[in-house]
XYZ file of N, CA and C in Angstrom:
564
model
N 70.383 204.965 162.495
C 71.259 205.568 161.507
C 72.490 206.121 162.208
N 73.627 206.008 161.577
C 74.848 206.569 162.144
C 75.092 207.966 161.581
N 75.932 208.694 162.261
C 76.254 210.058 161.855
C 77.212 210.010 160.672
N 76.960 210.828 159.668
C 77.854 210.919 158.506
C 78.976 211.899 158.799
N 79.990 211.417 159.481
C 81.099 212.286 159.880
C 81.880 212.775 158.668
N 82.331 214.026 158.756
C 83.231 214.607 157.760
C 84.629 214.604 158.367
N 85.669 214.455 157.541
C 87.032 214.369 158.077
C 87.453 215.644 158.806
N 88.264 215.447 159.834
C 88.843 216.567 160.573
C 90.151 216.981 159.909
N 90.484 218.260 159.991
C 91.736 218.767 159.443
C 92.810 218.641 160.512
N 93.686 217.661 160.361
C 94.744 217.408 161.347
C 95.759 218.541 161.395
N 95.928 219.254 160.283
C 96.932 220.322 160.209
C 96.629 221.473 161.164
N 95.354 221.681 161.474
C 94.987 222.773 162.386
C 94.455 222.223 163.707
N 94.748 220.946 163.991
C 94.295 220.278 165.223
C 92.791 220.470 165.420
N 92.042 220.144 164.386
C 90.599 220.325 164.407
C 89.945 219.238 165.260
N 88.919 219.650 165.999
C 88.095 218.728 166.771
C 86.629 219.028 166.465
N 85.769 218.130 166.895
C 84.330 218.388 166.803
C 83.823 218.779 168.184
N 82.885 219.706 168.219
C 82.165 220.017 169.452
C 80.682 219.800 169.201
N 79.972 219.594 170.272
C 78.544 219.314 170.209
C 77.816 220.447 170.910
N 76.941 221.141 170.194
C 76.105 222.189 170.797
C 74.794 221.540 171.219
N 74.640 221.309 172.522
C 73.421 220.715 173.058
C 72.342 221.782 173.070
N 71.275 221.544 172.302
C 70.225 222.542 172.157
C 69.367 222.610 173.420
N 68.963 223.803 173.751
C 68.167 224.029 174.946
C 66.763 223.436 174.806
N 66.127 223.207 175.960
C 64.742 222.749 175.983
C 64.144 223.056 177.349
N 62.927 223.600 177.366
C 62.291 223.876 178.659
C 61.850 222.594 179.375
N 61.759 221.494 178.626
C 61.320 220.227 179.213
C 62.495 219.265 179.306
N 62.757 218.761 180.511
C 63.920 217.901 180.748
C 63.888 216.628 179.909
N 62.718 216.047 179.689
C 62.650 214.744 179.017
C 62.352 214.824 177.525
N 62.320 216.024 176.944
C 62.060 216.117 175.505
C 63.261 215.573 174.722
N 63.043 215.272 173.452
C 64.072 214.696 172.587
C 65.370 215.501 172.676
N 66.475 214.790 172.818
C 67.785 215.436 172.824
C 68.141 215.849 171.404
N 68.490 217.116 171.238
C 68.888 217.640 169.933
C 70.228 218.348 170.090
N 71.089 218.162 169.083
C 72.386 218.827 169.139
C 72.867 219.155 167.738
N 73.889 219.991 167.692
C 74.550 220.331 166.427
C 76.033 220.041 166.615
N 76.610 219.328 165.665
C 78.040 219.053 165.684
C 78.707 219.989 164.689
N 79.824 220.566 165.121
C 80.588 221.433 164.224
C 82.075 221.245 164.498
N 82.883 221.609 163.524
C 84.332 221.503 163.627
C 84.906 222.831 164.101
N 85.917 222.744 164.973
C 86.656 223.942 165.395
C 88.133 223.576 165.515
N 89.037 224.518 165.241
C 90.434 224.278 165.564
C 90.588 224.298 167.092
N 91.313 223.358 167.624
C 91.505 223.263 169.066
C 92.062 224.572 169.607
N 91.430 225.084 170.666
C 91.887 226.310 171.309
C 91.270 227.582 170.780
N 90.294 227.477 169.868
C 89.720 228.690 169.281
C 88.303 228.995 169.748
N 87.697 228.107 170.518
C 86.321 228.325 170.969
C 86.142 227.706 172.352
N 85.214 228.246 173.115
C 84.938 227.740 174.454
C 84.044 226.495 174.365
N 84.391 225.513 175.160
C 83.569 224.302 175.267
C 83.839 223.667 176.623
N 82.940 222.803 177.042
C 83.083 222.036 178.271
C 83.313 220.588 177.890
N 84.351 219.980 178.446
C 84.621 218.561 178.187
C 83.824 217.729 179.190
N 83.240 216.651 178.697
C 82.452 215.764 179.552
C 83.215 214.461 179.754
N 83.479 214.136 181.006
C 84.128 212.889 181.380
C 83.058 212.010 182.024
N 82.926 210.783 181.553
C 81.873 209.904 182.050
C 82.205 208.465 181.684
N 81.464 207.529 182.248
C 81.605 206.114 181.913
C 80.636 205.797 180.789
N 81.127 205.175 179.717
C 80.252 204.834 178.597
C 79.157 203.877 179.039
N 79.499 202.873 179.819
C 78.518 201.880 180.258
C 78.096 200.973 179.114
N 76.992 200.292 179.303
C 76.456 199.347 178.322
C 76.034 200.108 177.059
N 76.650 199.780 175.935
C 76.350 200.463 174.675
C 75.354 199.701 173.806
N 74.873 198.560 174.283
C 73.961 197.764 173.455
C 72.517 197.869 173.907
N 72.279 198.005 175.179
C 70.908 198.067 175.701
C 70.551 199.491 176.115
N 69.257 199.763 176.153
C 68.739 201.042 176.659
C 69.336 202.261 175.970
N 69.447 202.222 174.668
C 69.944 203.357 173.906
C 68.849 204.428 173.855
N 69.269 205.683 173.818
C 68.346 206.818 173.848
C 68.529 207.622 172.569
N 67.409 208.066 171.996
C 67.447 208.814 170.733
C 68.130 210.173 170.902
N 68.890 210.525 169.870
C 69.563 211.813 169.796
C 69.450 212.292 168.356
N 68.965 213.504 168.164
C 68.897 214.082 166.824
C 70.114 214.994 166.628
N 70.921 214.659 165.625
C 72.165 215.385 165.367
C 72.054 216.174 164.075
N 72.316 217.472 164.162
C 72.512 218.295 162.976
C 74.017 218.445 162.809
N 74.516 218.050 161.660
C 75.957 218.128 161.402
C 76.209 219.334 160.521
N 76.985 220.291 161.020
C 77.259 221.540 160.315
C 78.554 221.410 159.527
N 78.461 221.669 158.236
C 79.662 221.708 157.402
C 79.701 223.053 156.685
N 80.910 223.505 156.395
C 81.083 224.792 155.717
C 81.933 224.575 154.480
N 81.444 225.017 153.357
C 82.203 224.941 152.108
C 83.272 226.027 152.157
N 84.542 225.619 152.186
C 85.634 226.587 152.338
C 85.745 227.552 151.162
N 85.308 227.138 149.973
C 85.424 228.038 148.813
C 84.296 229.059 148.750
N 83.084 228.683 149.180
C 81.948 229.607 149.105
C 81.564 230.192 150.458
N 81.987 229.531 151.556
C 81.608 229.991 152.889
C 80.192 229.608 153.272
N 79.525 228.830 152.425
C 78.139 228.436 152.693
C 78.116 227.308 153.719
N 77.253 227.475 154.741
C 77.083 226.465 155.775
C 75.933 225.546 155.390
N 76.171 224.269 155.562
C 75.169 223.258 155.230
C 74.899 222.421 156.483
N 73.643 222.051 156.682
C 73.276 221.199 157.805
C 72.717 219.887 157.297
N 73.217 218.794 157.858
C 72.692 217.463 157.564
C 72.148 216.913 158.878
N 70.964 216.314 158.865
C 70.354 215.802 160.090
C 70.427 214.285 160.127
N 70.845 213.767 161.294
C 70.979 212.326 161.499
C 70.290 211.923 162.796
N 69.268 211.081 162.702
C 68.741 210.509 163.949
C 69.670 209.374 164.365
N 70.091 209.369 165.611
C 70.988 208.325 166.103
C 70.632 208.023 167.548
N 71.419 207.201 168.189
C 71.191 206.887 169.602
C 72.509 206.977 170.357
N 72.394 207.183 171.661
C 73.558 207.199 172.553
C 73.261 206.293 173.737
N 74.313 205.905 174.438
C 74.155 205.058 175.618
C 73.366 205.760 176.712
N 72.806 204.956 177.573
C 71.935 205.453 178.637
C 72.649 206.431 179.577
N 73.909 206.158 179.935
C 74.613 207.035 180.865
C 74.911 208.390 180.229
N 75.316 208.396 178.955
C 75.541 209.666 178.259
C 74.228 210.437 178.132
N 73.159 209.746 177.780
C 71.855 210.414 177.674
C 71.451 211.028 179.010
N 71.691 210.301 180.081
C 71.375 210.812 181.416
C 72.144 212.104 181.688
N 73.426 212.115 181.342
C 74.227 213.329 181.514
C 73.656 214.472 180.682
N 73.332 214.196 179.424
C 72.812 215.248 178.539
C 71.477 215.794 179.036
N 70.583 214.910 179.471
C 69.292 215.371 180.009
C 69.511 216.277 181.225
N 70.452 215.926 182.080
C 70.696 216.698 183.297
C 71.482 217.982 183.050
N 72.325 218.001 182.021
C 73.131 219.188 181.735
C 72.420 220.191 180.826
N 71.443 219.706 180.063
C 70.765 220.580 179.097
C 70.133 221.779 179.804
N 70.363 222.947 179.223
C 69.831 224.198 179.758
C 68.416 224.454 179.232
N 67.644 225.192 179.991
C 66.280 225.530 179.556
C 66.281 226.610 178.484
N 67.269 227.519 178.539
C 67.217 228.677 177.657
C 68.551 229.030 176.993
N 69.492 228.084 176.973
C 70.781 228.386 176.360
C 71.408 227.110 175.807
N 72.169 227.280 174.733
C 72.906 226.166 174.139
C 74.142 225.908 174.990
N 74.475 224.649 175.217
C 75.669 224.260 175.961
C 76.615 223.551 174.999
N 77.832 224.081 174.839
C 78.809 223.497 173.929
C 79.694 222.520 174.695
N 79.701 221.277 174.207
C 80.403 220.189 174.883
C 81.368 219.488 173.938
N 82.389 218.872 174.502
C 83.203 217.899 173.786
C 82.956 216.579 174.484
N 82.457 215.602 173.718
C 82.117 214.288 174.254
C 82.754 213.253 173.343
N 83.652 212.458 173.883
C 84.419 211.532 173.053
C 83.551 210.596 172.214
N 82.492 210.068 172.773
C 81.669 209.082 172.059
C 81.016 209.663 170.808
N 80.752 210.960 170.813
C 80.058 211.588 169.690
C 81.000 212.456 168.855
N 81.935 213.114 169.493
C 82.813 214.051 168.782
C 83.975 213.368 168.072
N 84.217 212.105 168.379
C 85.217 211.315 167.665
C 84.464 210.253 166.873
N 84.775 210.120 165.609
C 84.163 209.074 164.784
C 84.704 207.727 165.263
N 83.889 207.007 165.996
C 84.322 205.756 166.615
C 84.540 204.640 165.589
N 84.078 204.823 164.372
C 84.276 203.824 163.321
C 85.547 204.061 162.502
N 86.233 205.169 162.748
C 87.433 205.521 162.000
C 88.647 205.372 162.924
N 89.363 204.273 162.779
C 90.474 203.975 163.681
C 91.617 204.983 163.576
N 91.876 205.508 162.379
C 92.933 206.515 162.225
C 92.547 207.812 162.934
N 91.275 208.194 162.805
C 90.830 209.403 163.494
C 90.902 209.207 165.006
N 90.450 208.051 165.484
C 90.510 207.790 166.928
C 91.944 207.893 167.437
N 92.870 207.310 166.711
C 94.280 207.344 167.113
C 94.775 208.788 167.188
N 94.461 209.578 166.180
C 94.892 210.982 166.153
C 94.238 211.782 167.275
N 92.949 211.589 167.486
C 92.243 212.337 168.531
C 92.719 211.929 169.928
N 93.073 210.652 170.113
C 93.609 210.222 171.410
C 94.929 210.921 171.717
N 95.721 211.192 170.692
C 96.963 211.931 170.888
C 96.696 213.376 171.324
N 95.529 213.900 170.946
C 95.143 215.272 171.317
C 94.379 215.334 172.638
N 94.073 214.173 173.217
C 93.182 214.119 174.384
C 93.625 215.049 175.520
N 94.903 215.035 175.867
C 95.362 215.902 176.953
C 95.084 217.368 176.623
N 95.373 217.773 175.389
C 95.128 219.163 174.981
C 93.639 219.486 174.953
N 92.820 218.521 174.532
C 91.370 218.736 174.501
C 90.865 219.072 175.899
N 91.333 218.326 176.898
C 90.904 218.592 178.277
C 91.545 219.856 178.841
N 92.801 220.118 178.512
C 93.451 221.330 179.001
C 92.843 222.603 178.406
N 92.434 222.546 177.142
C 91.865 223.718 176.463
C 90.395 223.954 176.816
N 89.755 222.969 177.423
C 88.336 223.118 177.787
C 88.170 224.222 178.818
N 87.072 224.976 178.713
C 86.768 226.012 179.705
C 86.468 225.387 181.053
N 85.896 224.176 180.997
C 85.555 223.432 182.211
C 85.500 221.956 181.842
N 85.621 221.108 182.848
C 85.461 219.671 182.669
C 84.416 219.222 183.671
N 83.414 218.534 183.171
C 82.372 217.978 184.036
C 82.613 216.485 184.148
N 82.691 215.993 185.377
C 82.794 214.556 185.638
C 81.396 214.064 185.986
N 80.778 213.337 185.066
C 79.428 212.825 185.278
C 79.537 211.469 185.976
N 79.051 211.399 187.197
C 79.130 210.182 187.995
C 77.871 209.348 187.911
N 76.902 209.808 187.156
C 75.628 209.096 187.042
C 74.525 209.879 187.724
N 73.330 209.338 187.639
C 72.185 209.991 188.285
C 72.483 210.164 189.769
N 72.368 211.378 190.267
C 72.708 211.601 191.669
C 71.692 210.970 192.614
N 72.231 210.307 193.636
C 71.371 209.808 194.704
C 71.260 210.924 195.738
N 70.354 210.757 196.661
C 70.197 211.764 197.715
C 71.505 211.926 198.485
N 72.147 210.821 198.809
C 73.388 210.885 199.579
C 74.545 211.465 198.770
N 74.578 211.210 197.465
C 75.611 211.814 196.625
C 75.464 213.335 196.608
N 74.226 213.811 196.554
C 73.980 215.257 196.576
C 74.439 215.858 197.895
N 74.165 215.149 198.980
C 74.605 215.630 200.291
C 76.127 215.711 200.327
N 76.791 214.671 199.811
C 78.258 214.669 199.791
C 78.792 215.827 198.951
N 78.167 216.070 197.808
C 78.607 217.164 196.936
C 78.481 218.511 197.661
N 77.349 218.715 198.325
C 77.156 219.970 199.058
C 78.116 220.070 200.242
N 78.440 218.931 200.835
C 79.368 218.932 201.961
C 80.732 219.424 201.527
N 81.182 218.978 200.338
C 82.464 219.452 199.838
C 82.444 220.961 199.662
N 81.292 221.516 199.332
C 81.186 222.952 199.092
C 80.837 223.736 200.358
N 80.032 223.166 201.225
C 79.531 223.878 202.400
C 79.713 223.019 203.650
N 80.942 222.936 204.124
C 81.249 222.130 205.298
C 80.743 222.855 206.520
N 80.242 222.251 207.578
C 80.011 220.824 207.773
C 78.563 220.435 207.451
N 78.326 219.189 207.263
C 76.988 218.642 207.074
C 76.860 217.433 207.979
N 75.755 216.729 207.835
C 75.555 215.559 208.685
C 76.571 214.489 208.330
N 77.379 214.098 209.291
C 78.513 213.221 209.041
C 78.114 211.859 208.481
N 77.100 211.213 209.028
C 76.747 209.849 208.597
C 76.288 209.850 207.140
N 75.364 210.747 206.777
C 74.890 210.793 205.393
C 76.023 211.200 204.453
N 76.878 212.053 204.914
C 78.019 212.459 204.101
C 78.930 211.268 203.829
N 79.210 210.489 204.852
C 80.078 209.326 204.689
C 79.470 208.335 203.702
N 78.165 208.084 203.813
C 77.484 207.163 202.889
C 77.550 207.717 201.468
N 77.334 209.007 201.314
C 77.402 209.625 199.990
C 78.795 209.556 199.391
N 79.826 209.802 200.201
C 81.207 209.707 199.719
C 81.506 208.273 199.302
N 81.039 207.311 200.076
C 81.238 205.904 199.725
C 80.562 205.600 198.382
N 79.352 206.111 198.163
C 78.668 205.892 196.882
C 79.416 206.564 195.735
N 79.930 207.768 195.965
C 80.722 208.448 194.933
C 81.954 207.623 194.573
N 82.650 207.140 195.576
C 83.870 206.359 195.337
C 83.578 205.011 194.703
N 82.381 204.477 194.919
C 82.019 203.174 194.361
C 81.512 203.285 192.922
N 81.374 204.512 192.418
C 80.884 204.708 191.050
C 81.805 204.024 190.043
N 81.220 203.432 189.009
C 82.019 202.784 187.965
C 82.875 203.798 187.215
N 82.608 205.074 187.406
C 83.406 206.121 186.773
C 84.892 205.948 187.098
N 85.206 205.585 188.332
C 86.595 205.499 188.790
C 87.310 204.250 188.289
N 86.606 203.339 187.600
C 87.249 202.114 187.118
C 87.842 202.284 185.722
N 87.594 203.392 185.061
C 88.115 203.627 183.713
C 89.579 204.039 183.754
N 90.344 203.571 182.806
C 91.753 203.926 182.704
C 91.905 205.427 182.474
N 91.056 205.995 181.617
C 91.176 207.415 181.258
C 90.725 208.339 182.378
N 89.959 207.820 183.341
C 89.397 208.662 184.381
C 90.487 209.443 185.120
N 91.524 208.743 185.551
C 92.575 209.435 186.302
C 93.260 210.484 185.460
N 93.523 210.171 184.175
C 94.160 211.160 183.311
C 93.251 212.372 183.151
N 91.967 212.139 182.864
C 91.031 213.255 182.682
C 90.883 214.055 183.980
N 90.838 213.355 185.118
C 90.635 213.998 186.397
C 91.806 214.921 186.750
N 93.029 214.464 186.482
C 94.180 215.259 186.861
C 94.555 216.305 185.826
N 93.970 216.258 184.636
C 94.220 217.318 183.655
C 93.315 218.456 183.975
């Protein structure tokens, strides 16, 4: 089933954010809530990643879509079982907190990919979406042992040079760097 997206209000530069629900178990079903916010009014983390293969190895995601009736102020939740690509699911499983909700902006889910006008409008806001984010996470994929060593080396120099070099080579060889948007997202 696909998500029943509600239109965004372009007049207030509205975007969708995804509240990734906490779970004490890393492999339990991914659950999230999507809600609308005017850009710049709430804290969120933008996720930059490679979509990868969108046809095979899809992973279940349960989405609660929050809507608010502007005349009554009543909040309504609609639930949609859907799936996401394997690389996005991997990021969500690894980023999910045990005891706290994590608010994210993720292009594949927060933009209605079936609505070409919405995609066009949201792409125009992309720079602002990344600039307004409290943080940006670049998901390079499941970390290998050498990638972890390289990451720690950047933070705690020096480390073992050979393993660090192999890890840096693996980081640079990630398909993440082949995306056109990667450089724009990285430098914003």
